[in-house]
PDB file of C-alpha atoms in Angstrom:
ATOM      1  CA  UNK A   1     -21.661 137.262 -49.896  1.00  0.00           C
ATOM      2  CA  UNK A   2     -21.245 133.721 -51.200  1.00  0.00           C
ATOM      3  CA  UNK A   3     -22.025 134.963 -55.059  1.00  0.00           C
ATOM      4  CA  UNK A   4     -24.791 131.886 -55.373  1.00  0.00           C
ATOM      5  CA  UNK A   5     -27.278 131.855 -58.306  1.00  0.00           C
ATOM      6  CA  UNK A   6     -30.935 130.475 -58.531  1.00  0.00           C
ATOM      7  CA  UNK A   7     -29.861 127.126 -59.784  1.00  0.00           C
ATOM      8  CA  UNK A   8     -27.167 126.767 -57.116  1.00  0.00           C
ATOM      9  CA  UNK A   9     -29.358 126.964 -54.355  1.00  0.00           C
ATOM     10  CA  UNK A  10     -32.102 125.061 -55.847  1.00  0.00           C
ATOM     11  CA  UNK A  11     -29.374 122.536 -56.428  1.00  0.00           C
ATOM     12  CA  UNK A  12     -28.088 122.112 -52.866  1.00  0.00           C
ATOM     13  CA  UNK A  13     -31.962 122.349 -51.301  1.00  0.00           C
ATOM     14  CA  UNK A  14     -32.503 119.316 -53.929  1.00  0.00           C
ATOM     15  CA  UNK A  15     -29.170 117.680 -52.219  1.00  0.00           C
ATOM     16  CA  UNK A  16     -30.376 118.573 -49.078  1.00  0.00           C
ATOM     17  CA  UNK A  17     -33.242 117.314 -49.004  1.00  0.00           C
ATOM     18  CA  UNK A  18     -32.168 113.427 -50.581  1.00  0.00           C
ATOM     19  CA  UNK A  19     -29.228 113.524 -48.305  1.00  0.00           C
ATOM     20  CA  UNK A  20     -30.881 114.824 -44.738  1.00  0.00           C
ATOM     21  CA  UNK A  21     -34.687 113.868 -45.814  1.00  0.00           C
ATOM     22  CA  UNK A  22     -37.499 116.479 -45.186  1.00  0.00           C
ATOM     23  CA  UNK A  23     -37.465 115.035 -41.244  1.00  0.00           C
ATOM     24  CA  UNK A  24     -33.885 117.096 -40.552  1.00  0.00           C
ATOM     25  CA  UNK A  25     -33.562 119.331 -42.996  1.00  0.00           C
ATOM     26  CA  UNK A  26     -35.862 122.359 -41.757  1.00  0.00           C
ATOM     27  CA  UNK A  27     -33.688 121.690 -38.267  1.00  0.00           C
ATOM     28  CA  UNK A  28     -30.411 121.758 -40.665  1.00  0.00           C
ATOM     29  CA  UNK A  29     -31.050 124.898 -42.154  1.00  0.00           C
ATOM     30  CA  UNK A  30     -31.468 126.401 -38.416  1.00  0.00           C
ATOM     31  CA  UNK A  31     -28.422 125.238 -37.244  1.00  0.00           C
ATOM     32  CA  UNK A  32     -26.434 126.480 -40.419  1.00  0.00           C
ATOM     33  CA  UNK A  33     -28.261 130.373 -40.198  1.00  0.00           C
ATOM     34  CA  UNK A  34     -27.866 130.685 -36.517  1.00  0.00           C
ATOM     35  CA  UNK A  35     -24.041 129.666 -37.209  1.00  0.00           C
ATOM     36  CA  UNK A  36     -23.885 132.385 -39.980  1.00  0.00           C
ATOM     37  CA  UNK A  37     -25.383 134.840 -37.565  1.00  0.00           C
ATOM     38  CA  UNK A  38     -22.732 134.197 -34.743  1.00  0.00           C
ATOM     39  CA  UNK A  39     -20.489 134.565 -36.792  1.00  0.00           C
ATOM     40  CA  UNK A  40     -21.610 137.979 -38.475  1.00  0.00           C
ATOM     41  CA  UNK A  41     -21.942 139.155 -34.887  1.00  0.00           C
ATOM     42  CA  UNK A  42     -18.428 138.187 -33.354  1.00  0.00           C
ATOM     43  CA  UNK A  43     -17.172 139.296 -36.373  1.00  0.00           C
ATOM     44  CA  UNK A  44     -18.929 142.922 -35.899  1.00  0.00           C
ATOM     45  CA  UNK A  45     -18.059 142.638 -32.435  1.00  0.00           C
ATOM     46  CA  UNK A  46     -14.598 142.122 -33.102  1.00  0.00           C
ATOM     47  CA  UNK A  47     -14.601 145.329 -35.854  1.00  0.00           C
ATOM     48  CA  UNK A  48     -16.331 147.911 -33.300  1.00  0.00           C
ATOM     49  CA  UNK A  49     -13.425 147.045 -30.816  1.00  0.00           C
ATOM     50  CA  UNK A  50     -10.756 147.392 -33.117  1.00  0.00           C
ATOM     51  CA  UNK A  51     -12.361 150.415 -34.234  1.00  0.00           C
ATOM     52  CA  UNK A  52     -12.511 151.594 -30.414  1.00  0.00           C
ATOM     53  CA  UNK A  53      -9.026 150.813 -29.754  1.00  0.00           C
ATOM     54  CA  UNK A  54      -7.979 152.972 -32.831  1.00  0.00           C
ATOM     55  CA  UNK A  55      -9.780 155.506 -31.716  1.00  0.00           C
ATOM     56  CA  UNK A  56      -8.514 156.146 -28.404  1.00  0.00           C
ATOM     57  CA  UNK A  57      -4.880 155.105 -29.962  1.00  0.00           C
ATOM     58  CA  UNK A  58      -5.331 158.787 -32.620  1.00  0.00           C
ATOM     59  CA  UNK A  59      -6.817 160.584 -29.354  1.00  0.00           C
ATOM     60  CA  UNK A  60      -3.316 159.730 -27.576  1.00  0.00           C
ATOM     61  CA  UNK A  61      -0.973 160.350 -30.249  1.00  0.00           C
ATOM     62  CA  UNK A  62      -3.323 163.770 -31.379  1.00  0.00           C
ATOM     63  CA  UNK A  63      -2.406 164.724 -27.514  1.00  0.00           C
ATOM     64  CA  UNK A  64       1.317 163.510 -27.381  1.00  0.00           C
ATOM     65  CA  UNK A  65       1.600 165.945 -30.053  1.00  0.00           C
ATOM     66  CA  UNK A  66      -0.029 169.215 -28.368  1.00  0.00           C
ATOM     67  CA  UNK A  67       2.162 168.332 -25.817  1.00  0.00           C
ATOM     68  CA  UNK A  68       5.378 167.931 -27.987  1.00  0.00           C
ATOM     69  CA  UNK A  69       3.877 171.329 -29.975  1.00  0.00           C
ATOM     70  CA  UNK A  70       3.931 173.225 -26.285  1.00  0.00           C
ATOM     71  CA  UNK A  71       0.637 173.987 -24.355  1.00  0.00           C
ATOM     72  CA  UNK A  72       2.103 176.852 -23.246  1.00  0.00           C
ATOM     73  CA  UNK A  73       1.723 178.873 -26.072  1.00  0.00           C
ATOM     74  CA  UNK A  74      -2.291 177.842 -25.638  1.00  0.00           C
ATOM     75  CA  UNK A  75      -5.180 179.980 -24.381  1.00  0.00           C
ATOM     76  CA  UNK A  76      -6.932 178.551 -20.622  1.00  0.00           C
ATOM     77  CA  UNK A  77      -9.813 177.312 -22.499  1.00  0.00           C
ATOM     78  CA  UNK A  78      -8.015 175.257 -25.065  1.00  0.00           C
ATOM     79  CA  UNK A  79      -5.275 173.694 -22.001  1.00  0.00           C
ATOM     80  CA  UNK A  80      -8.558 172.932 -19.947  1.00  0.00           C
ATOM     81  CA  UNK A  81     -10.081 170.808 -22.551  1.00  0.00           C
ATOM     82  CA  UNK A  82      -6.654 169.007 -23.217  1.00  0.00           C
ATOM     83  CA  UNK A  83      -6.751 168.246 -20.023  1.00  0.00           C
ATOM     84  CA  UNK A  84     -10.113 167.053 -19.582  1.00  0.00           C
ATOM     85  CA  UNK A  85      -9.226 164.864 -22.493  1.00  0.00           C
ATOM     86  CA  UNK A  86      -5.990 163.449 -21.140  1.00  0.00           C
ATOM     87  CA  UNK A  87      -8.286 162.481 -17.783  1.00  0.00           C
ATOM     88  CA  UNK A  88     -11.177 160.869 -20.253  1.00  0.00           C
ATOM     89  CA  UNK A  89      -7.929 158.582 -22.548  1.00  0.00           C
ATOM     90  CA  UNK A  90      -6.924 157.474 -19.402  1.00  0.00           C
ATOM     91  CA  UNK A  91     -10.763 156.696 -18.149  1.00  0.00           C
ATOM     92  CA  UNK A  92     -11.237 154.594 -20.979  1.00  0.00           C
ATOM     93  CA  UNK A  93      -7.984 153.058 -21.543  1.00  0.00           C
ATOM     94  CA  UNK A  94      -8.030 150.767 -18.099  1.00  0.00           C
ATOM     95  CA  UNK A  95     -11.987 150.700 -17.539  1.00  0.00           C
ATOM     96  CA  UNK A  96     -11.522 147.509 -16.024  1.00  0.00           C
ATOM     97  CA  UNK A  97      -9.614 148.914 -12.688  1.00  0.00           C
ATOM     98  CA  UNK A  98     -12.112 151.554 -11.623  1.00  0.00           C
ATOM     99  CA  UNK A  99     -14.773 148.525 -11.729  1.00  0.00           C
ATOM    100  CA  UNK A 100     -12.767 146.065  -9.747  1.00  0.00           C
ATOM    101  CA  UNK A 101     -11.581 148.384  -7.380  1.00  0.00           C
ATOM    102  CA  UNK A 102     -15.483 149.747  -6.589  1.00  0.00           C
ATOM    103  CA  UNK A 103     -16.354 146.126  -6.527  1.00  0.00           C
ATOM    104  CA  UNK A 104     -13.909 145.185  -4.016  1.00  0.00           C
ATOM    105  CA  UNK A 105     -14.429 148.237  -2.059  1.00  0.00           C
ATOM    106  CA  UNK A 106     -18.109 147.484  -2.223  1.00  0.00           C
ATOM    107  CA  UNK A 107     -18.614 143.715  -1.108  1.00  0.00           C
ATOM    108  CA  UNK A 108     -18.248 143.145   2.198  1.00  0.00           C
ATOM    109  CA  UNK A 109     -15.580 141.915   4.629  1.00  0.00           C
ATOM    110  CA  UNK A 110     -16.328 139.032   6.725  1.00  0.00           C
ATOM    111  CA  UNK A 111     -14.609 138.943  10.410  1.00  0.00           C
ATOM    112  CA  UNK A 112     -13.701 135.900  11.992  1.00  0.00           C
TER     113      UNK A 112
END
């Protein structure tokens, strides 16, 4: 990742250790791997949404175009699963409003 050698690190542990003193330098070297961490994991976080997001963006353009090709011409089978695929894009494209509204329709109302 970084491209450092043997003598690099043994350089900055030697630097480390006259600068922080053997006291904080164990807790140092904590803080700066569970920073490296977060940061590899919001930045996987961040690729598996884009990656979601393309994913359902192809499934709606792949379905714009059956549409613009005719599904007329298509045999039952085939139309059905377009369909059932038009009904799952639009599941997962506002995921968010099927939870709110069961939450809201869930909790109750208190009369005054």
């Amino acid at each position: 990742m970084f491209d450092i050698g043997f003598w690099e690190l043994i350089l900055i542990s030697v630097l480390g250790l006259i600068v922080l003193g053997p006291e904080r330098l164990p807790v140092a070297i904590r803080s700066v791997v569970r920073f490296i961490n977060s940061a590899k994991s919001m930045a996987n976080n961040v690729k598996d949404e884009l990656d979601h997001e393309l994913k359902i963006h192809e499934l709606q353009e792949n379905l714009k175009k059956a549409e613009q090709l005719g599904m007329k011409d298509m045999s039952p089978e085939l139309r059905q699963s377009v369909e059932e695929l038009k009904e799952a894009a639009q599941s997962v494209q506002q995921p968010y409003k099927s939870s709110t509204s069961t939450k809201e329709s869930s909790s109750p109302k208190s009369q005054d």
